[in-house]
Short mmCIF file of C-alpha atoms in Angstrom, two decimals:
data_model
loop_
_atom_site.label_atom_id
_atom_site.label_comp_id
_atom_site.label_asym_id
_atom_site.label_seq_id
_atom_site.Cartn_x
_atom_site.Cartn_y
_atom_site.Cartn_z
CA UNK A 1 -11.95 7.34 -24.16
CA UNK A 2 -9.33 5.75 -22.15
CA UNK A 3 -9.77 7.25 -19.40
CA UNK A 4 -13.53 6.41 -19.95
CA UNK A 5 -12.32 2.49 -19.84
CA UNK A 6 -10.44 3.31 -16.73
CA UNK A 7 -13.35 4.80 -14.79
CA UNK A 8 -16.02 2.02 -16.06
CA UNK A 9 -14.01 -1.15 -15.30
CA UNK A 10 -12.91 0.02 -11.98
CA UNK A 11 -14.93 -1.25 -8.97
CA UNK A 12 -15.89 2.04 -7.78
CA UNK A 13 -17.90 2.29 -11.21
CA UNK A 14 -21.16 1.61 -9.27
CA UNK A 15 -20.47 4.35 -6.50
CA UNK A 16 -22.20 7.68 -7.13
CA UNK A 17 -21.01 11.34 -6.06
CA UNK A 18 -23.03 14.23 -5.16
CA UNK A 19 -24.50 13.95 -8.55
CA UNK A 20 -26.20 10.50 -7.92
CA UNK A 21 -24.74 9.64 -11.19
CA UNK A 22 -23.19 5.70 -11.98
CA UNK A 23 -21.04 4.92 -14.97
CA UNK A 24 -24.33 2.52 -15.73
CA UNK A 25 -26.93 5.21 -15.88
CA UNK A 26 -25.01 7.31 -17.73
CA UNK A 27 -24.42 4.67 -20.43
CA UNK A 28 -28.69 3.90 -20.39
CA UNK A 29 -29.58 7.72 -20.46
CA UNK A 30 -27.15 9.43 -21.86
CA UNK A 31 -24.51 7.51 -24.00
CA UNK A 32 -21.00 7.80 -23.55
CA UNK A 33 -20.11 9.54 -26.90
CA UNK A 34 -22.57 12.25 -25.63
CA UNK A 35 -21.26 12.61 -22.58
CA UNK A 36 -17.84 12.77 -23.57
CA UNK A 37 -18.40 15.08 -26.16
CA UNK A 38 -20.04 17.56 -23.62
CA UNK A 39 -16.88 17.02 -20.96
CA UNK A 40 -14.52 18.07 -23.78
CA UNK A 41 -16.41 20.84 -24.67
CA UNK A 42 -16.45 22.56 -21.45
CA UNK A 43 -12.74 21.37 -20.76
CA UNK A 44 -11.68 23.29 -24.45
CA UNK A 45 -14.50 26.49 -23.69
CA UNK A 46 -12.76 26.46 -20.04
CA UNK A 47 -16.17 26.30 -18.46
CA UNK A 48 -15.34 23.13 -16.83
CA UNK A 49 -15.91 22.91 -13.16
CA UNK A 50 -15.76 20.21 -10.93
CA UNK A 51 -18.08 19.90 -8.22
CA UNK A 52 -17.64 19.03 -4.09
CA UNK A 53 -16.91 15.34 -3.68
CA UNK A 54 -19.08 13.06 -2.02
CA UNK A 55 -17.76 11.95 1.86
CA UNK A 56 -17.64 8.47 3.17
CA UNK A 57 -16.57 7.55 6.29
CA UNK A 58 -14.64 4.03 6.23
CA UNK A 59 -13.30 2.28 9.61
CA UNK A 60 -9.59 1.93 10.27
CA UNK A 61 -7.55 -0.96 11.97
CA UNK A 62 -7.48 1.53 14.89
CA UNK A 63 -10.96 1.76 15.23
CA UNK A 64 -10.85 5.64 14.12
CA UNK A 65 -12.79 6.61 10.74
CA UNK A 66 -11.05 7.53 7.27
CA UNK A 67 -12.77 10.38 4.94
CA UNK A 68 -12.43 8.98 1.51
CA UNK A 69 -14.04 11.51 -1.06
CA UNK A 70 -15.69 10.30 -3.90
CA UNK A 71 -16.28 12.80 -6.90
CA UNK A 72 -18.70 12.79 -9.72
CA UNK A 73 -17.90 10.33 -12.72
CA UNK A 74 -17.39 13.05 -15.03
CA UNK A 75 -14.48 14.43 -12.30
CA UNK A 76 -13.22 11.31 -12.73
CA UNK A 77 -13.03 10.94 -15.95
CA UNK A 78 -11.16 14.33 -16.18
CA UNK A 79 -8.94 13.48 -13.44
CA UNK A 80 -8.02 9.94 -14.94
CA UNK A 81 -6.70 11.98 -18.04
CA UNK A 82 -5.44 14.35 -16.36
CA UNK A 83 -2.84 11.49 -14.37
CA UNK A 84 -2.66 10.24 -17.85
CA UNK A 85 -0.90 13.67 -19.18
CA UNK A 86 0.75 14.65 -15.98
CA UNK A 87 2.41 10.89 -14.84
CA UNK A 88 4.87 9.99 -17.43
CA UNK A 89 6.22 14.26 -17.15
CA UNK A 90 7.06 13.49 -13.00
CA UNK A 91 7.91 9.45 -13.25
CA UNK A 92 10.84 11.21 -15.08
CA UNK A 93 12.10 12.97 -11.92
CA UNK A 94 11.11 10.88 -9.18
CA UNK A 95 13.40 9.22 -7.06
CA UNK A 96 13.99 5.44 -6.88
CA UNK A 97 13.51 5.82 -3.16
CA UNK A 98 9.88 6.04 -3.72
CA UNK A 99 7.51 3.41 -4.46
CA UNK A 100 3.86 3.73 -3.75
CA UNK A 101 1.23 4.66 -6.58
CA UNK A 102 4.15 4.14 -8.97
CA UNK A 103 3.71 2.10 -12.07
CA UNK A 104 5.63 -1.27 -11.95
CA UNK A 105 6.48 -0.48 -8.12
CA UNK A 106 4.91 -2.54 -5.34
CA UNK A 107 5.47 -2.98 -1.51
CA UNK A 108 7.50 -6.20 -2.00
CA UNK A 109 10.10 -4.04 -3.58
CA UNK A 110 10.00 -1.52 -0.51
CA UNK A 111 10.95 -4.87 1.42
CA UNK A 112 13.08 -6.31 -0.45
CA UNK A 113 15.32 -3.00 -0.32
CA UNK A 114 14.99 -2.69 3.37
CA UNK A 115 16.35 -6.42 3.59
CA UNK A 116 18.97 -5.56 1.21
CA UNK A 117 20.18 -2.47 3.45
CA UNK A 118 20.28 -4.26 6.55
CA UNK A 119 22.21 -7.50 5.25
CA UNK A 120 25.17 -8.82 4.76
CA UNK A 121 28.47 -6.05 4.56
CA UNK A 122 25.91 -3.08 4.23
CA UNK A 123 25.23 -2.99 7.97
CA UNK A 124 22.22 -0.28 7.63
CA UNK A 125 21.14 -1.52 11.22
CA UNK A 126 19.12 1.41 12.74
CA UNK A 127 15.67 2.10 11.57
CA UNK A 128 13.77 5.57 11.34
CA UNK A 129 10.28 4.27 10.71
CA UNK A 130 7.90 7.07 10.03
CA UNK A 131 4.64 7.85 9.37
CA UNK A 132 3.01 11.32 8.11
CA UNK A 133 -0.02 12.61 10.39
CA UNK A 134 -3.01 12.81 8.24
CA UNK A 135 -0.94 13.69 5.13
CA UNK A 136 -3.64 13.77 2.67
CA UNK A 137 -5.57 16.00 4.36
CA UNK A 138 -2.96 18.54 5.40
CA UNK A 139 -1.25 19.08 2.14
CA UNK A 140 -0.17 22.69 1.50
CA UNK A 141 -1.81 23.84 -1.56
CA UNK A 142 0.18 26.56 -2.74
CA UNK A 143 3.63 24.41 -1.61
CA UNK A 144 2.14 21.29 -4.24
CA UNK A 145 1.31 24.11 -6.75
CA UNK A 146 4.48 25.60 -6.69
CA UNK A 147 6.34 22.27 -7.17
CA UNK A 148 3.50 21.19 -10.10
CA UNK A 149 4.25 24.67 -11.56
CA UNK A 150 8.04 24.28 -11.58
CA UNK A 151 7.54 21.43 -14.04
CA UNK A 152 4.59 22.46 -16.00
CA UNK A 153 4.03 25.71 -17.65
CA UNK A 154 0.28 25.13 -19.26
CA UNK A 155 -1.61 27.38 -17.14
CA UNK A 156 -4.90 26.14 -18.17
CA UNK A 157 -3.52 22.18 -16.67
CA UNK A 158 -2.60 24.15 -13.26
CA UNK A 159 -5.66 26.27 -12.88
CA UNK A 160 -7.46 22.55 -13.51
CA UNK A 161 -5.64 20.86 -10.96
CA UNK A 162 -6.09 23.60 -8.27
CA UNK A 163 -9.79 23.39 -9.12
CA UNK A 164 -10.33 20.11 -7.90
CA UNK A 165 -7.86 20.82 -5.11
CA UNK A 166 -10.34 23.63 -3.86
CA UNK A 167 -13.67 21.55 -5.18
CA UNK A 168 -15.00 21.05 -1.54
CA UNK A 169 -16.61 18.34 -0.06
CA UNK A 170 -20.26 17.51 0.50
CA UNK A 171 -20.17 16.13 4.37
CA UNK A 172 -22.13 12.90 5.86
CA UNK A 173 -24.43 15.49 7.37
CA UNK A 174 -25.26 17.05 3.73
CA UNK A 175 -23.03 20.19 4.63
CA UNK A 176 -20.41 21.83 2.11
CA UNK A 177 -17.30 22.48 3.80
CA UNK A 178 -14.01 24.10 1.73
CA UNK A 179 -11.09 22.42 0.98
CA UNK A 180 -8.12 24.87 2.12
CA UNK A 181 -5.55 21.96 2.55
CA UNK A 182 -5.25 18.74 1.21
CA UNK A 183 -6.35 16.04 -1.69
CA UNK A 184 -9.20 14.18 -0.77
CA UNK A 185 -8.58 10.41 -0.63
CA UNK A 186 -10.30 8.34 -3.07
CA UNK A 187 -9.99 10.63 -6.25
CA UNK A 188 -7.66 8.88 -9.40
CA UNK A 189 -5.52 11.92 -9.39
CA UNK A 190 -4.61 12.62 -4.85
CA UNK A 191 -1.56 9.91 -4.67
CA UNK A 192 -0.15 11.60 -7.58
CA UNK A 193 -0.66 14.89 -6.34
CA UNK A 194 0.79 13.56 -3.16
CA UNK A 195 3.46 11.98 -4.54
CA UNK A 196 4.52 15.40 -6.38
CA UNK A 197 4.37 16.81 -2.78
CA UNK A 198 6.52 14.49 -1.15
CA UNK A 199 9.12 13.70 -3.75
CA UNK A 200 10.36 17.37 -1.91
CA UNK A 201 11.70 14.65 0.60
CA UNK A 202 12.73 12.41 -1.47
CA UNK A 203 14.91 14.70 -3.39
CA UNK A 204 16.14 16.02 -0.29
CA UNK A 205 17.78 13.06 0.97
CA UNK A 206 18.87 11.60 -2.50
CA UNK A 207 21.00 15.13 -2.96
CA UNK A 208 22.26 14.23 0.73
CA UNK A 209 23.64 10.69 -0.73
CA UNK A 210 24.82 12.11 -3.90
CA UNK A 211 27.22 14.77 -2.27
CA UNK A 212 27.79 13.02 1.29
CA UNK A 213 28.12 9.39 0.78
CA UNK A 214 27.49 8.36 -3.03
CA UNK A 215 30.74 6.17 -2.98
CA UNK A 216 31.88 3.79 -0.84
CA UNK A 217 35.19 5.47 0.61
CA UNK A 218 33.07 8.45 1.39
CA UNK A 219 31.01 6.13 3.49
CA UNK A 220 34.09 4.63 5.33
CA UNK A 221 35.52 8.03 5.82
CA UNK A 222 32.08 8.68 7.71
CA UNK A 223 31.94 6.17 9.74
CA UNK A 224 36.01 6.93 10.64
CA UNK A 225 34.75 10.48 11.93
CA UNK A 226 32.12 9.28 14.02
CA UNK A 227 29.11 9.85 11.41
CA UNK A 228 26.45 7.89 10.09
CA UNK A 229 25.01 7.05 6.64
CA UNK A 230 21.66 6.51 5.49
CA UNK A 231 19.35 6.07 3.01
CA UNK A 232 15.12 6.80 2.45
CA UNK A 233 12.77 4.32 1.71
CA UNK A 234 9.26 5.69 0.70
CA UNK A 235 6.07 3.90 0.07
CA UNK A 236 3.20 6.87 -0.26
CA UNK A 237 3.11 8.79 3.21
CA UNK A 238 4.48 5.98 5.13
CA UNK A 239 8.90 5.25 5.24
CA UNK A 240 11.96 4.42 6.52
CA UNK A 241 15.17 5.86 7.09
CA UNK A 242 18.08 2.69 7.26
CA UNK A 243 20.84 4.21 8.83
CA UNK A 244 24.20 2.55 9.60
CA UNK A 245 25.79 4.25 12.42
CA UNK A 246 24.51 4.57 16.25
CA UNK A 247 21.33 4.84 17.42
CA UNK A 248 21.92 8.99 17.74
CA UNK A 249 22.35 9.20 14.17
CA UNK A 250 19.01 7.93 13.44
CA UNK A 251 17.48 10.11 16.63
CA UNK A 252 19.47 12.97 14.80
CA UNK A 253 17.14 12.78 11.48
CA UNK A 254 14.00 13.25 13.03
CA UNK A 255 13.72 16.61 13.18
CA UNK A 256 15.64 16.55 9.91
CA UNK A 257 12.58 14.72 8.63
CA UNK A 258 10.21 17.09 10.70
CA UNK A 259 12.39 20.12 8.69
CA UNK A 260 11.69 19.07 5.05
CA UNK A 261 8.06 18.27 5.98
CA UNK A 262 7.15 21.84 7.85
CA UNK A 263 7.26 23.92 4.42
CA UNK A 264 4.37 21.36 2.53
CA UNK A 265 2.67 22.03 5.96
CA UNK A 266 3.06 18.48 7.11
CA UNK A 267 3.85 16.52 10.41
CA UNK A 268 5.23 13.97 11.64
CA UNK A 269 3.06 11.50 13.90
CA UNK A 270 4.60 11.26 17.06
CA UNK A 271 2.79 7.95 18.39
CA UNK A 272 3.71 5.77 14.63
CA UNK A 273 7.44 7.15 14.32
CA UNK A 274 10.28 5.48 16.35
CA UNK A 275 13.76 4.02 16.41
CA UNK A 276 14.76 0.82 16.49
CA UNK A 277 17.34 -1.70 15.75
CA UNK A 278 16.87 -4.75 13.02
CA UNK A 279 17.49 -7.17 16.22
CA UNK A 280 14.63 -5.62 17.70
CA UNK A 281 12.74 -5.74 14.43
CA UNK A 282 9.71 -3.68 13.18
CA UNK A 283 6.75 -3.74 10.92
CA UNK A 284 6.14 -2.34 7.91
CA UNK A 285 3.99 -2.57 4.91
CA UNK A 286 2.48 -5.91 6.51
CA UNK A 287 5.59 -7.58 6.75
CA UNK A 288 7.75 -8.16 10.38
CA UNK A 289 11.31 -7.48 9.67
CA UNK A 290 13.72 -8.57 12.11
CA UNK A 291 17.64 -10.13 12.13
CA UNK A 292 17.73 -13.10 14.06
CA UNK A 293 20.19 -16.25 14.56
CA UNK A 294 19.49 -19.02 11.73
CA UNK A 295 18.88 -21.97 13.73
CA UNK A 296 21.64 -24.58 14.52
CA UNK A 297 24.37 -22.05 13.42
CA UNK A 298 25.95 -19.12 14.88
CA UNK A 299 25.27 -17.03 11.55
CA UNK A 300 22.61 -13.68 12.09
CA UNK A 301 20.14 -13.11 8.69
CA UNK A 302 17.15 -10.80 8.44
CA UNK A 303 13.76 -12.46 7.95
CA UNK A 304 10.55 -10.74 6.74
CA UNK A 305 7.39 -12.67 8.01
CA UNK A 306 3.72 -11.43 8.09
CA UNK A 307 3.14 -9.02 11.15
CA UNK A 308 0.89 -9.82 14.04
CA UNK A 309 -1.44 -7.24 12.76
CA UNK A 310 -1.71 -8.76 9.35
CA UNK A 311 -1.91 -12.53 10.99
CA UNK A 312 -4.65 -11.21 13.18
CA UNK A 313 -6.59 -9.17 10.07
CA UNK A 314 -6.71 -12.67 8.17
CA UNK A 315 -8.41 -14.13 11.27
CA UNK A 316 -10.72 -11.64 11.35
CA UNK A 317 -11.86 -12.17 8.20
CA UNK A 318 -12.31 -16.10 8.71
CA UNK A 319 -14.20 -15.46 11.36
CA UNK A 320 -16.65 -13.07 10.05
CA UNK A 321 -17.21 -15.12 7.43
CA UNK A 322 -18.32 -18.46 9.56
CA UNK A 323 -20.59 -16.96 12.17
CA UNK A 324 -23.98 -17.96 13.05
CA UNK A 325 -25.42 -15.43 10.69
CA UNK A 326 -24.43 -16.85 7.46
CA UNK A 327 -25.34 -20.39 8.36
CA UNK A 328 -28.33 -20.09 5.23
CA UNK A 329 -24.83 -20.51 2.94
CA UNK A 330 -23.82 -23.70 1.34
CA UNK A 331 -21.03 -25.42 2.56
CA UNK A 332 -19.51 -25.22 -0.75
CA UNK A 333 -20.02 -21.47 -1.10
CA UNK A 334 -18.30 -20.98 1.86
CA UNK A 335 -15.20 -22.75 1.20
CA UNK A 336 -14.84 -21.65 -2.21
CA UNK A 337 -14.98 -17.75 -0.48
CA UNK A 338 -12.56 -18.74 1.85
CA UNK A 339 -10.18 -20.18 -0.61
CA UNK A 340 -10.30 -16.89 -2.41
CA UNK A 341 -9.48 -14.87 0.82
CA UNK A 342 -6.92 -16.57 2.36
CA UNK A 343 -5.12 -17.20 -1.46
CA UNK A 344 -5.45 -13.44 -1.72
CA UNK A 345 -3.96 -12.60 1.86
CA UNK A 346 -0.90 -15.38 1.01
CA UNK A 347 0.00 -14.34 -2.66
CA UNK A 348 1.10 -10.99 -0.95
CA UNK A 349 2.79 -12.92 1.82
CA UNK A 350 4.64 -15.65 0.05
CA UNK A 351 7.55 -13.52 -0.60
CA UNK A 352 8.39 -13.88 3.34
CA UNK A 353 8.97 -16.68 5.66
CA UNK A 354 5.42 -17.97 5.72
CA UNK A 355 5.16 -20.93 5.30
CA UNK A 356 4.47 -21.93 9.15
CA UNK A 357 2.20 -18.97 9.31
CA UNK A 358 0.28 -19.99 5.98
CA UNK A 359 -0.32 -23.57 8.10
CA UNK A 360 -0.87 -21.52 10.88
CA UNK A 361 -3.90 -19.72 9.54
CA UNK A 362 -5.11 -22.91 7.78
CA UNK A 363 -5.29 -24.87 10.87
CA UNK A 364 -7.72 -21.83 12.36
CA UNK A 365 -10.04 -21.84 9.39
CA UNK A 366 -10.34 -25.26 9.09
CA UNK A 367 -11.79 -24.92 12.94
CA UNK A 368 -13.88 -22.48 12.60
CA UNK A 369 -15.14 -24.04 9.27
CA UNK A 370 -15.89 -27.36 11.14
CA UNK A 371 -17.94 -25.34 13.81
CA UNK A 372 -19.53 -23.76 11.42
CA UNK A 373 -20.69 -26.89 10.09
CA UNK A 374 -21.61 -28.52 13.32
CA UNK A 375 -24.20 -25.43 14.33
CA UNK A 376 -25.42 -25.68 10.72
CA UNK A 377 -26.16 -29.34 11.24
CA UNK A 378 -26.70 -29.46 14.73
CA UNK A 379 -27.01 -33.43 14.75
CA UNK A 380 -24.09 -34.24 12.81
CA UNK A 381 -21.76 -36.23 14.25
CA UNK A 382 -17.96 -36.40 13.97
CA UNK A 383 -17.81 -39.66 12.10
CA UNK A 384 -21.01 -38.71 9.99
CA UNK A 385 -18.85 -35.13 9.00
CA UNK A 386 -15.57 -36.83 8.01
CA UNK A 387 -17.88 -39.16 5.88
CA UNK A 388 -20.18 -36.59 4.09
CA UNK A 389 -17.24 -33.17 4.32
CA UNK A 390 -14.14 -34.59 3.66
CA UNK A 391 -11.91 -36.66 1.60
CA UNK A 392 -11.78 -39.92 1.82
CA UNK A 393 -9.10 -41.33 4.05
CA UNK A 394 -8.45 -37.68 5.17
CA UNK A 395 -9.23 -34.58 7.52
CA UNK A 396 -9.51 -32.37 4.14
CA UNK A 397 -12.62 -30.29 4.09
CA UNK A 398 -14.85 -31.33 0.35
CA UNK A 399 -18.00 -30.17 -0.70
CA UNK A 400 -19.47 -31.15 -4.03
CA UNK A 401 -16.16 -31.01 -5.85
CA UNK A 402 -14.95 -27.57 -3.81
CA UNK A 403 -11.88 -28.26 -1.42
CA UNK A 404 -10.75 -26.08 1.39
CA UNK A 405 -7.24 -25.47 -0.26
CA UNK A 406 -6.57 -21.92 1.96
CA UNK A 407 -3.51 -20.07 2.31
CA UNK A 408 -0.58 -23.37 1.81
CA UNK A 409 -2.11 -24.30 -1.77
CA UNK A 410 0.36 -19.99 -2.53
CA UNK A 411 3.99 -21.18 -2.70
CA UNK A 412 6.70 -19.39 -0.57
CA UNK A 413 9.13 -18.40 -3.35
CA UNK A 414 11.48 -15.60 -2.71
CA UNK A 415 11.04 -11.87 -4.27
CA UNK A 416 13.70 -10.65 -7.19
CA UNK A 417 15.71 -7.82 -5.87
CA UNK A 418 15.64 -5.11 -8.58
CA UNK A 419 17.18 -2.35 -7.34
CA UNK A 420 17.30 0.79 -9.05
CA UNK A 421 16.42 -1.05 -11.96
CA UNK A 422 12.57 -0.88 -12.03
CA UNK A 423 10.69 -0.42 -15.78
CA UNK A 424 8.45 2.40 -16.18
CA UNK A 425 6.33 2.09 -18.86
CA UNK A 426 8.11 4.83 -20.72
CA UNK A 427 11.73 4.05 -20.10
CA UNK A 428 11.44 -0.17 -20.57
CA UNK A 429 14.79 0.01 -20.36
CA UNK A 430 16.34 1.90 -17.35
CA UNK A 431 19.80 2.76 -16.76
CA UNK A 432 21.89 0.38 -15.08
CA UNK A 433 22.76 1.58 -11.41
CA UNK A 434 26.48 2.01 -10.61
CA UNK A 435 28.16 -0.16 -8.17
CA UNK A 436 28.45 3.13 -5.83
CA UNK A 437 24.54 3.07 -5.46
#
C-alpha cells in the first residue's frame, strides 16, 4: 500500500508503459485492493514477471537525446517496495562521500563540502572533476549482482532484482531489444541500483583515507615526502576528487579512477573530466565554484555562484514562455507562471552568491515580459502600459492583483555545513565525526 501511495502521487502517475495502463484507469476498472491483491499473489507464487519498459527519448542540454524507460505501474509498484526493503540495508554502508538519490542528502551539501575542502587551512586546491560515460546504461550486471549478493542472502529478492535488470525495453520504433548491461533510467529502483554499483568507488577511496591520511600528521608527513592528499565527492554518476598537492597528483588519479571503474564495466568520459585549479574555478551541480580576491582587501575566499549554463537555462525558459505564440494568455497568467519559474530556479540558487545574478535575470524577464505585452497590444503606448501594468509610482509589472515578483522576492541566505553529520531516516541521530575527518 505504500508503495501504492508512492506510485499514485508521483507525477509520472499519468504516464503509461507498454501496458497502456495509468494509475487512474486502474483505480476506475480494476480497484486497487484487486490489483494489489493479484501483484502479491504472483510475487508469493513466484510467477511474477516484469515486462520490457516503455522508451522515451528526452532532449539534453547538449542537444543529444536521453533514453528514459518507463515500466508498467504494476513494475513500479514492485520496484517502489522493493527500494523500500533494500534502502535502509545499504544506507547502512554507504559512504558519506556520496550524496545523490540519498535520503536527507541534496546537491547543496555536495557544495558546501567542496567549499569546505578548498578553504581556509585545508588547502584541497586541485580539482578532479569527473563524469561517468553513459553510466546507467553500461552497468555490469553480474559486477552489481555480486555486490547486491554480498549483502543480501534472500535469493528470491536477487532473482527479482535481476529480473527487471534483464526486463528489456520496448524501442520508439515498437522493437524489443535485451537489456545485457545497465538500469534503465526512469524506473524507482536504477539510482539505487546504481548507487550499490558505485559505492565500489566510494569505498575504495574512503579505505585510501582511512589507512593513508585519516589524521592530520599523516597528512603533513605526505605533503613532507612530496605526496598529495585527497578526498571523493560523489553526487550519482557525476564527482570530484579535491586534492591538495600539485597538479600531478590529481593527473595521477585518473587512471586510478579509470581502475576502480573498469571491473563494473564503466568509463570515464574523456571530453567532461579535467583538472583544474579553484583559481581557475569549475562547475558543478549548477553552481560556479571559483577562489577569487574579496574586493578592497588582499584576502582570497571561494565563491559558489550559478554557472553560465544554469544562468542561460533560466533564460531559456523566460523566453519560451513570452513568444508570439502564447500571446492568447492573460497577462496575469503569465506573470504568475513566471513567478513560479524563476522562484523555483532561485530557491536552489540562493545558497550562492546570487544576488546580482537573481537581479540579473529579473531585469531580462521583465523585458521580455514588456515586449510581450507590447505585440499583444500592438497600440499600447509606453505611458498607457505603466498606467494600466504597473504599480503606481513604479516600473513594477501588476496585473489584476498578480505582481511580477521573479527570482529577488528568494533570499540569499547561506547553506549549513553538516558534514558527516547527515540524518538518515533510520539513524536520526548519527555519530559525531572525529576531528581527524
Amino acid at each position: 500500500m505504500h508503495a501504492w501511495e508512492r506510485v499514485a502521487t508521483n507525477t509520472g502517475a499519468r504516464t503509461p508503459g507498454t501496458d497502456g495502463a495509468t494509475v487512474a484507469l486502474i483505480e476506475t476498472w480494476i480497484g486497487v485492493e484487486a490489483f494489489l491483491e493479484h501483484i502479491r499473489d504472483a510475487l508469493k507464487s513466484g510467477a511474477f514477471e516484469p515486462v520490457e519498459v516503455r522508451q522515451v527519448m528526452i532532449p539534453k542540454a547538449s542537444g543529444k537525446l536521453r533514453a528514459l524507460g518507463i515500466p508498467t505501474v504494476a513494475d513500479r509498484v514492485v520496484q517502489a517496495s522493493l527500494k523500500a526493503v533494500l534502502e535502509p540495508i545499504f544506507e547502512a554502508d554507504f559512504m558519506p562521500c556520496s550524496y545523490g538519490f540519498r535520503p536527507n542528502r541534496r546537491a547543496h551539501d555536495v557544495i558546501a563540502e567542496i567549499h569546505h575542502l578548498s578553504s581556509g587551512a585545508n588547502k584541497f586546491h586541485w580539482v578532479l572533476e569527473a563524469d561517468i560515460k553513459a553510466c546507467f546504461d553500461e552497468i555490469d550486471h553480474t559486477a552489481l549482482m555480486d555486490r547486491l549478493r554480498a549483502r543480501i542472502k534472500d535469493k528470491r529478492v536477487c532473482t527479482l532484482v535481476k529480473a527487471f535488470l534483464k526486463s528489456g525495453v520496448m524501442t520508439t520504433s515498437g522493437d524489443r531489444e535485451e537489456t545485457l548491461t545497465g538500469t534503465p533510467q526512469g524506473g524507482i529502483l536504477s539510482p539505487l541500483l546504481a548507487n550499490i554499483a558505485l559505492s565500489a568507488l566510494d569505498e575504495y577511496f574512503a579505505r585510501q583515507w582511512q589507512q593513508e591520511m585519516g589524521s592530520y600528521k599523516r597528512r603533513v608527513t605526505r605533503r613532507k615526502h612530496g605526496l598529495g592528499n585527497w578526498r571523493l565527492i560523489r553526487f550519482a554518476d557525476d564527482f570530484v576528487l579535491m586534492v591538495s598537492g600539485e597538479r600531478r597528483h590529481a593527473e595521477q588519479l585518473r587512471e586510478e579512477v579509470a581502475g576502480v571503474l573498469a571491473p563494473l564495466g564503466l568509463r570515464l568520459a574523456p571530453e567532461k573530466t579535467q583538472v583544474v585549479h579553484i583559481d581557475e574555478g569549475f562547475d558543478f551541480l549548477g553552481f560556479h565554484i571559483r577562489r577569487q580576491r574579496k574586493r578592497g582587501t588582499q584576502k582570497h575566499y571561494v565563491y559558489t555562484k550559478p554557472s553560465k549554463k544554469a544562468i542561460q537555462s533560466i533564460k531559456d525558459k523566460v523566453k519560451d514562455r513570452t513568444r508570439r505564440s502564447d500571446l492568447h494568455r492573460d497577462v496575469d497568467e503569465l506573470l504568475a507562471s513566471l513567478n513560479r519559474t524563476l522562484r523555483g530556479w532561485a530557491n536552489y540558487f540562493r545558497h550562492g552568491v546570487s544576488k546580482a545574478v537573481f537581479s540579473t535575470i529579473d531585469d531580462h524577464a521583465w523585458h521580455r515580459i514588456v515586449r510581450w505585452i507590447f505585440h499583444k497590444h500592438s497600440r499600447l503606448s509606453w505611458r498607457e502600459l505603466r498606467r494600466r501594468f504597473c504599480r503606481p509610482g513604479s516600473w513594477k509589472l501588476i496585473c489584476d492583483g498578480v505582481e511580477f515578483t521573479g527570482a529577488s522576492s528568494v533570499k540569499v541566505i547561506r547553506y549549513r555545513y553538516r558534514g558527516s553529520n547527515i540524518p538518515t531516516p533510520w539513524t536520526p541521530r548519527p555519530a559525531v565525526a572525529s576531528t581527524s575527518d
